[in-house]
Coordinates of C-alpha atoms and ligand atoms in Angstrom, one line a residue:
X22 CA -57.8 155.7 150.4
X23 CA -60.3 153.1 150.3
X24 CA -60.6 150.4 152.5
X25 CA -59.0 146.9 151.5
X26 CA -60.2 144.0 153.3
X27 CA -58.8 142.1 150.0
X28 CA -55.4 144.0 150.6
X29 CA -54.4 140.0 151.6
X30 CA -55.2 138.4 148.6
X31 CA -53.5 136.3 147.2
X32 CA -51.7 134.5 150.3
X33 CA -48.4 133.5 150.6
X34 CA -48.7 130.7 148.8
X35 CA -50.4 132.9 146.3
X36 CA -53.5 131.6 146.4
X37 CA -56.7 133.4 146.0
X38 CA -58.9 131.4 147.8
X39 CA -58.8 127.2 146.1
X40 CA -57.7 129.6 143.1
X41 CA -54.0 130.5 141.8
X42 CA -50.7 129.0 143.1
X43 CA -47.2 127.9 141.5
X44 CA -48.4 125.1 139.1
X45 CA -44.8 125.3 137.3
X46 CA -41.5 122.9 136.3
X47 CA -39.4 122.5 139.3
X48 CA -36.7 124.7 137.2
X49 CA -38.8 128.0 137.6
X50 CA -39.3 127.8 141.2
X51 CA -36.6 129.8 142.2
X52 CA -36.8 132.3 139.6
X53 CA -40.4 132.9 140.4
X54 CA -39.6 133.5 144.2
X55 CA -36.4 135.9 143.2
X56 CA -38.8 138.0 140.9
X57 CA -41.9 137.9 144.5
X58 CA -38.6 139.2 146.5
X59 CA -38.0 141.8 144.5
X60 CA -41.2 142.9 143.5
X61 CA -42.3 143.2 147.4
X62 CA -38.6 144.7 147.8
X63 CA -39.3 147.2 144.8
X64 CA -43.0 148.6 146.1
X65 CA -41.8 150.0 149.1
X66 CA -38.5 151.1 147.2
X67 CA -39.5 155.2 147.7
X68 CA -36.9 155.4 144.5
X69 CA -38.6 152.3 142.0
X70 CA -42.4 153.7 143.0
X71 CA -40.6 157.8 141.8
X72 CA -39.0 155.9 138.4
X73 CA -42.2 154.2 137.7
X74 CA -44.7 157.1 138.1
X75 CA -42.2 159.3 136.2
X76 CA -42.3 156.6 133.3
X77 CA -46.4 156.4 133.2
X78 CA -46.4 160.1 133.6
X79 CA -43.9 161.2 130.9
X80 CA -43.6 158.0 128.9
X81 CA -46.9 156.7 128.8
X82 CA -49.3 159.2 129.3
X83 CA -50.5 159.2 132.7
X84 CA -53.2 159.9 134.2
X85 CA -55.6 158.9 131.4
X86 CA -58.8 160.9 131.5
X87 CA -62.0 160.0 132.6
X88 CA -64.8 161.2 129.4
X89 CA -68.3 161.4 129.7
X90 CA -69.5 160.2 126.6
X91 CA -72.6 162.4 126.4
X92 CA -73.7 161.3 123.0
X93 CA -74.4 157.5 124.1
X94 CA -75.8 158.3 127.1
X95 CA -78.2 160.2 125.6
X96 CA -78.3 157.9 122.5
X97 CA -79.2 154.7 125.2
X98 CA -81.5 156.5 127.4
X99 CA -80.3 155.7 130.4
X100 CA -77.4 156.0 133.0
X101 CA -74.8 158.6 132.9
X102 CA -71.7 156.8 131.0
X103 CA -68.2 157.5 131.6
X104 CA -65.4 156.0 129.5
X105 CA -61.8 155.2 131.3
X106 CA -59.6 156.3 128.6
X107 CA -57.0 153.6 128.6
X108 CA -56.7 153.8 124.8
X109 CA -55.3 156.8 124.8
X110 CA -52.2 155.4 126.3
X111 CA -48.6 155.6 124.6
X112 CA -49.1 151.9 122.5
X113 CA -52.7 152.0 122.6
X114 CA -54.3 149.9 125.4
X115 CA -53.4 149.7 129.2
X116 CA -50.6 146.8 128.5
X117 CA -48.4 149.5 128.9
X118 CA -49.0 149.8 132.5
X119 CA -47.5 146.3 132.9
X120 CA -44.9 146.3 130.7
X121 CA -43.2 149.2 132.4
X122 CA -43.6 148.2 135.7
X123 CA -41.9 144.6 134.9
X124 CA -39.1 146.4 132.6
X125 CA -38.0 148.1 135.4
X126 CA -38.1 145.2 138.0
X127 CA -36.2 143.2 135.3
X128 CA -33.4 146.1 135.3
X129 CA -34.0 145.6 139.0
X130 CA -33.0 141.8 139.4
X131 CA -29.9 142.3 136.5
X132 CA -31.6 140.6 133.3
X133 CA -30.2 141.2 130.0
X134 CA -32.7 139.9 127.8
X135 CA -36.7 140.0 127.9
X136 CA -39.3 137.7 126.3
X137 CA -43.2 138.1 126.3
X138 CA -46.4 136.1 124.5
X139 CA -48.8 138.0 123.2
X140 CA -52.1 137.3 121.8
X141 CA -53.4 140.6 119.9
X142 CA -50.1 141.7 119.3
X143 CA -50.7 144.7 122.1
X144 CA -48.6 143.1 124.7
X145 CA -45.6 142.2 122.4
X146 CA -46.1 146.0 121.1
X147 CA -46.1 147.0 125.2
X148 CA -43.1 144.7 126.1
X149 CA -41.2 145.6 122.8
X150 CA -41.7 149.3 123.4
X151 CA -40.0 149.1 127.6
X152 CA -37.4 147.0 125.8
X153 CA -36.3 149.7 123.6
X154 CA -36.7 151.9 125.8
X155 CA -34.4 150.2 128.1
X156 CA -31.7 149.0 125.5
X157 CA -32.9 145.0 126.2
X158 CA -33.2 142.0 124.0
X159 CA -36.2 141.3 123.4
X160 CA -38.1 137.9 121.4
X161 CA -41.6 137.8 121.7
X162 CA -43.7 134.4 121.1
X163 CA -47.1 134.5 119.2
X164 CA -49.3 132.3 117.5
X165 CA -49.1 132.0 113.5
X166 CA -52.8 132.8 113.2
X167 CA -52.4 135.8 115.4
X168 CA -49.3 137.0 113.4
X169 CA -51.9 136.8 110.1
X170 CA -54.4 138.4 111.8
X171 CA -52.4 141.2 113.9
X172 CA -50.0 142.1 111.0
X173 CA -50.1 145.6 111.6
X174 CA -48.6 144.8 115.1
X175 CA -45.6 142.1 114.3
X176 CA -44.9 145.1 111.9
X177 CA -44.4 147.6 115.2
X178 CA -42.6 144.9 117.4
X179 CA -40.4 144.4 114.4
X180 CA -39.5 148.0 114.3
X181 CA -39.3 148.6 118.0
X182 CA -36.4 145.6 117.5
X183 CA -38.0 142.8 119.0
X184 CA -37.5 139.5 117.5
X185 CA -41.1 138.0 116.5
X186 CA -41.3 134.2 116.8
X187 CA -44.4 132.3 114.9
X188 CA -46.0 129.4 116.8
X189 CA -47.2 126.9 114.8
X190 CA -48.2 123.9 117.4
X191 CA -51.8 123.3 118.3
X192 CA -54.5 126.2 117.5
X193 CA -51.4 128.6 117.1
X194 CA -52.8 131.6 119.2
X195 CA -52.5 132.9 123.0
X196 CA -51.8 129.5 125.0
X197 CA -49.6 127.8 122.5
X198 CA -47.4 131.2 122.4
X199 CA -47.4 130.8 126.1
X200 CA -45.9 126.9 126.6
X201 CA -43.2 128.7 124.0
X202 CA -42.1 131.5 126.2
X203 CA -42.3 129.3 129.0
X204 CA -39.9 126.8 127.2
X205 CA -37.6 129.6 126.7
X206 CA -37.8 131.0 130.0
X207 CA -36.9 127.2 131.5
X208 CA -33.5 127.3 128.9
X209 CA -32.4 130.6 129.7
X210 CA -33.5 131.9 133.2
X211 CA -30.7 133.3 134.3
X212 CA -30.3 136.2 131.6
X213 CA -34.2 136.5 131.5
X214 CA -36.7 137.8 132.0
X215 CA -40.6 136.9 131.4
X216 CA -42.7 139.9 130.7
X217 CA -46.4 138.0 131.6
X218 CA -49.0 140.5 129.7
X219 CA -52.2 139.4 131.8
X220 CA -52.9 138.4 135.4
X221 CA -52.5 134.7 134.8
X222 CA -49.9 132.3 135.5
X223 CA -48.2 131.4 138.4
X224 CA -48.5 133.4 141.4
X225 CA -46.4 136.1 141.7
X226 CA -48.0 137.1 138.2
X227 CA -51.5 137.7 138.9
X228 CA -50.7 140.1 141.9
X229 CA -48.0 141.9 140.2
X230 CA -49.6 142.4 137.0
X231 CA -52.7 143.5 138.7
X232 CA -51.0 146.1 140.7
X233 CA -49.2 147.8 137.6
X234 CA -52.7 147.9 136.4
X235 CA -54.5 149.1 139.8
X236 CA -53.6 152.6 139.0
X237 CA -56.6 152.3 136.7
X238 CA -58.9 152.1 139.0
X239 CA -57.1 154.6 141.4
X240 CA -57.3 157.4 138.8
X241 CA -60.8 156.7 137.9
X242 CA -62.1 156.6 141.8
X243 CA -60.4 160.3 142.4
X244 CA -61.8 161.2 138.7
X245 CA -65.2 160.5 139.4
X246 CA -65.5 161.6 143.0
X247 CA -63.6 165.2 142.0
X248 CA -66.4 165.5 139.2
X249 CA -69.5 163.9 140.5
X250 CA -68.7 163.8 144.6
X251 CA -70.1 160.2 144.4
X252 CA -68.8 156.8 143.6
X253 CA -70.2 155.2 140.9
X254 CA -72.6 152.4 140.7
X255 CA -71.7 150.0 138.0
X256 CA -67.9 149.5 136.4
X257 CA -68.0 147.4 133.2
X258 CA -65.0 146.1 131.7
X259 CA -64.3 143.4 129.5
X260 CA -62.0 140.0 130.6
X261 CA -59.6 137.9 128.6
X262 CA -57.2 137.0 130.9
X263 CA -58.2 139.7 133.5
X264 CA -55.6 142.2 134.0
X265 CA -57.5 145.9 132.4
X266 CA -60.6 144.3 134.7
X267 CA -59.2 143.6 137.8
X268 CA -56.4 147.0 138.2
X269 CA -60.1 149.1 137.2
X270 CA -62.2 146.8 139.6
X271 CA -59.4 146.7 142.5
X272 CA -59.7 149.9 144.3
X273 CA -63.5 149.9 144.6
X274 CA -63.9 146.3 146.2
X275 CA -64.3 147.2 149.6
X276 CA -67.1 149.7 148.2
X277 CA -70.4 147.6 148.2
X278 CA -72.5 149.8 146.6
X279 CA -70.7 149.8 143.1
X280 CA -71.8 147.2 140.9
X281 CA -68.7 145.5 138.8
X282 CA -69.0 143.3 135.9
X283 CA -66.7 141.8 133.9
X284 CA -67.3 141.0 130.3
X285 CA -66.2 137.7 128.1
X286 CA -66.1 136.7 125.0
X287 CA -69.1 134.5 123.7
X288 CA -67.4 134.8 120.1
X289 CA -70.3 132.7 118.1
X290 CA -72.4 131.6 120.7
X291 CA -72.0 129.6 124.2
X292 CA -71.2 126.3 122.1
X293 CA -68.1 124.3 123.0
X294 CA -65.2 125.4 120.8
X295 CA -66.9 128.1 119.4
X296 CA -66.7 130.9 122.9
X297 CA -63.9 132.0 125.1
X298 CA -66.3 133.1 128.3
X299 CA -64.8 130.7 131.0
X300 CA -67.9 131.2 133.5
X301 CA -70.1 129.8 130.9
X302 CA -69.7 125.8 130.8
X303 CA -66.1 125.9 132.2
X304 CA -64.9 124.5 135.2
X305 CA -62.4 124.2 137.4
X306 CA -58.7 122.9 136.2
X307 CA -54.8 124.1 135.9
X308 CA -53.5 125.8 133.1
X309 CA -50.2 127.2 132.6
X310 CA -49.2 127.7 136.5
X311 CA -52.5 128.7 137.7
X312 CA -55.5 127.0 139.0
X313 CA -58.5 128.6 137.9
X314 CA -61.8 128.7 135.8
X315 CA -61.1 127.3 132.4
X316 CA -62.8 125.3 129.4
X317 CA -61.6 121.8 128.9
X318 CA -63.8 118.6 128.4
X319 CA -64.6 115.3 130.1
X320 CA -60.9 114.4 130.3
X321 CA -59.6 117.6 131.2
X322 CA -58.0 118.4 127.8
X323 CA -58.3 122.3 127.0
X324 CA -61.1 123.1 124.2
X325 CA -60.8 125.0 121.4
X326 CA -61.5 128.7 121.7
X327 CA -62.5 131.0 119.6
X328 CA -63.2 135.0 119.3
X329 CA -63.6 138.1 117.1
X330 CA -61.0 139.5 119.4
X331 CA -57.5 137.6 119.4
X332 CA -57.0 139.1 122.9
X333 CA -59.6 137.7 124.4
X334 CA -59.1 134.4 122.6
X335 CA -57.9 132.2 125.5
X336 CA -58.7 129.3 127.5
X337 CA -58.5 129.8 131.0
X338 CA -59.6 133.0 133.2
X339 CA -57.4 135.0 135.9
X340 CA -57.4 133.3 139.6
X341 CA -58.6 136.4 141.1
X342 CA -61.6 136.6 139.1
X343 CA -62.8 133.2 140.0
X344 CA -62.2 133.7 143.8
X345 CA -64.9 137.3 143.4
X346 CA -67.0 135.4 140.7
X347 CA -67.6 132.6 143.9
X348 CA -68.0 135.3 146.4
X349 CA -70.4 137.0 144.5
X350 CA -68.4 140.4 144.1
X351 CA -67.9 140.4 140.4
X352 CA -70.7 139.3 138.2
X353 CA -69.7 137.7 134.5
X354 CA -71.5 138.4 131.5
X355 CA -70.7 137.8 128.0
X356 CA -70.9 139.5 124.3
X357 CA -70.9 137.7 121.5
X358 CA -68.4 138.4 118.8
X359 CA -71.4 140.5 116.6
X360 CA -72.7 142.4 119.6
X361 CA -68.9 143.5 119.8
X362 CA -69.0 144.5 116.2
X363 CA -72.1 146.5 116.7
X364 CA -70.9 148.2 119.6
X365 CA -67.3 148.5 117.9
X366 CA -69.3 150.5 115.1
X367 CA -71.7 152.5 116.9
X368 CA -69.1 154.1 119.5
X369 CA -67.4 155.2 116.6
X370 CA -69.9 156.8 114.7
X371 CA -71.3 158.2 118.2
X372 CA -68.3 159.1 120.2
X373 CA -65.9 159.3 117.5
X374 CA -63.8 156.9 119.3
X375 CA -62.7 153.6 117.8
X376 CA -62.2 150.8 120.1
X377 CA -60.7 147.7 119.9
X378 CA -62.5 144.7 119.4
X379 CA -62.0 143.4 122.9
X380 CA -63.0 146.4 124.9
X381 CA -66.2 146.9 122.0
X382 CA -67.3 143.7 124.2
X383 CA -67.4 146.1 127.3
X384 CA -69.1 148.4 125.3
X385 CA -71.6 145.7 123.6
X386 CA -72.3 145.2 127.1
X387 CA -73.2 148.9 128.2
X388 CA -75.3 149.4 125.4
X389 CA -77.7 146.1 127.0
X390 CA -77.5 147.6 130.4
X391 CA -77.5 151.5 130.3
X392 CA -80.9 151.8 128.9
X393 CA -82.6 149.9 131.9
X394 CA -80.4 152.2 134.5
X395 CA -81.9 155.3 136.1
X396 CA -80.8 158.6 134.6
X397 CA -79.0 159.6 137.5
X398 CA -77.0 156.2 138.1
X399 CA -73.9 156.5 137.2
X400 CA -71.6 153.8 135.0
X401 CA -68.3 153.5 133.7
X402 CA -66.7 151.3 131.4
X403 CA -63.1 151.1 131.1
X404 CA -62.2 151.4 127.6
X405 CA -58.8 149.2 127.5
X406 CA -57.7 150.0 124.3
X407 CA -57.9 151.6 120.7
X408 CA -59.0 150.3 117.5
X409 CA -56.6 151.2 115.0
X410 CA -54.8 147.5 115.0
X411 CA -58.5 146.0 114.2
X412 CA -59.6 148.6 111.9
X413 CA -58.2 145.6 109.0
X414 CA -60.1 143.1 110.2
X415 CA -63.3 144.7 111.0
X416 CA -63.5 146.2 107.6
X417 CA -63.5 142.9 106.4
X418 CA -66.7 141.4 107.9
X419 CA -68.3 145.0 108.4
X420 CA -67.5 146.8 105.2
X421 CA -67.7 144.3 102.4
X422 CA -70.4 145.9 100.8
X423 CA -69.7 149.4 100.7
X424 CA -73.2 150.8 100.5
X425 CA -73.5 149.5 104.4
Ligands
LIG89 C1 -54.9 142.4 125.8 C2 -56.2 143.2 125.8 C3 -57.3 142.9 126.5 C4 -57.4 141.6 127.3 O1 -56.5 141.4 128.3 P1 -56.9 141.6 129.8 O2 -55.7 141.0 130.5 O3 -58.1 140.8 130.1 O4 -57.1 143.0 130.1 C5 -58.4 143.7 126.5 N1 -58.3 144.9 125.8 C6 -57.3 145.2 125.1 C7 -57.3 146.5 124.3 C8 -56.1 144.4 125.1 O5 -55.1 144.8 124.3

């Protein structure tokens, strides 16, 4: 195992560092401490941890495989180039991971009925699945211009039996489909559970959500050491709220020699309104239960945001990754919303793998650093999802003329 001086983090207050906390109505207080008790209860439950690796296994699609993607590497020159294969995952990106892990502490505490945002659609798609796979309720909040753009995926929820509620208020994506759930979640906490699809919000969130998703990173350290006998030196992967990033970064943090970067979303350029990459002109500031990295101006009020990607589209960054951001651990880049689409395009005409548009910003990112890497480093990027719900939208702006 690998050493974890960060196995503390967060603290008991659930801070991370100045970052993170319980920023929440007095009304959730006591539903957010029930659901720390039980998760702590239910990870050294020897039966929950048998249950849940059964479900990733046979359910999900467990381990994911680790692919050297010969044809870029060779194509940019550079480093060796691994892909995580998260997209390959029953639903299609790693919010399964998540979604499983909280169904099961749900059944856990005796909910009957399960609610969830979602930005992209792929974490209503997640939550909706465990819910029918569990025989719950399930009503899922999401922004009206989401739902228009991420049809493909209210379609899927619908199916699975979720009920699909449009948010009109405000910009109508990620954050204003969260202030709904959390309405909800205030009327009816005692028959319900909140399904949190990133590692955001009030603590216990970041630290559970990032430990559903650590076996990422866990597979992908015994992967690479099995196949090359060395750890890696880079990991790339890209950050909307943080939770694909931080469960692939988390196992190799006490390992100084690899490199980790995390990758936002600099949609049309780092102008206000117009990005959603936090560690570029954001500051410090509380947003729905956590205090972290976020853009807002002068007074505070949160700007606009915008992306090519709805799942990166949001406002404020996970605690965690502002507390290694200040120590230095994780460095922040960002791709803008056409270097995704170039990247979206070429690994599917090189790899023959489609991505979605938020992990294509991982990938935009590779394709700058690979080529300056020494052929025998090695770097992996974690791909966090498939493209097939984006395949719409990029066909819009890429294949207009048909001739391109
Ligand atoms: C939701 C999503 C993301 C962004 O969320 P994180 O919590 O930052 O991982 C990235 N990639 C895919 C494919 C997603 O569905």
């Amino acid at each position: 195992m690998t050493e974890e001086p960060q196995a503390q983090l967060p603290d008991a207050n659930g801070h991370f560092g100045p970052y993170g906390g319980m920023f929440v109505p007095e009304t959730l207080m006591t539903a957010l401490q029930d659901l720390e008790r039980e998760y702590r209860a239910a990870r050294k439950d020897p039966a929950f941890r048998k249950e849940l690796a059964a479900l990733l296994g046979d359910f999900c699609g467990r381990p994911t495989s680790l692919y050297l993607a010969e044809r870029l590497t060779e194509k940019l020159g550079g480093a060796k180039i691994y892909l995580k294969r998260e997209d390959l995952l029953h639903t299609g990106a790693h919010k399964i991971n998540n979604a499983i892990g909280q169904i099961l502490l749900a059944r856990r505490m005796g909910k009957t009925r399960i609610i969830a945002e979602t930005g992209a659609g792929q974490h209503g798609v997640a939550t909706a699945t465990a819910a029918a796979r569990f025989g719950f309720e399930c009503v899922i909040y999401m922004g009206a211009v989401d739902m228009e753009r991420q049809a493909l995926n209210v379609a899927r929820m619908r199916f699975l039996g979720a009920k699909v509620v449009g948010v009109t208020a405000g910009q109508a994506t990620l954050k204003e489909a969260i202030n709904e759930a959390m309405r909800d979640w205030v009327t009816n906490v005692r028959s319900t559970h909140y399904i949190l699809g990133s590692a955001l919000g009030s603590h216990p969130y970041p630290m559970i959500v990032r430990d559903f998703h650590r076996v990422i990173g866990d597979e992908t350290r015994r992967q690479i050491l099995q196949r090359e006998e060395r750890l890696p030196d880079r990991l790339v992967a890209c950050v909307g709220g943080g939770s694909n990033a931080i469960g692939f970064f988390y196992p190799f943090l006490g390992d100084e020699s690899v490199k980790m970067t995390g990758v936002e979303a600099g949609g049309d350029g780092i102008v206000r309104g117009r990005h959603a990459a936090r560690f570029q002109g954001g500051k410090l500031g509380v947003l729905q239960g956590t205090k972290t990295w976020l853009l807002a101006d002068a007074d505070g009020q949160i700007e606009l945001t915008h992306s090519v990607s709805a799942g990166l589209d949001y406002a404020a960054v996970g605690p965690e990754h502002s507390y290694y951001r200040d120590r230095g651990r994780i460095e922040y880049d960002f791709a803008t919303d056409s270097e995704a689409l170039a990247a979206f395009r070429l690994l599917a005409e090189v790899e023959g793998i489609i991505p979605a548009l938020e992990t294509a910003h991982a990938v935009a990112h590779i394709i700058k650093v690979a080529p300056g890497m020494p052929k025998d480093a090695i770097l992996i990027a974690n791909l966090s999802g498939r493209g097939d719900k984006d395949v719409s939208q990029a066909a819009e702006i890429l294949l207009k003329d048909a001739t391109k």
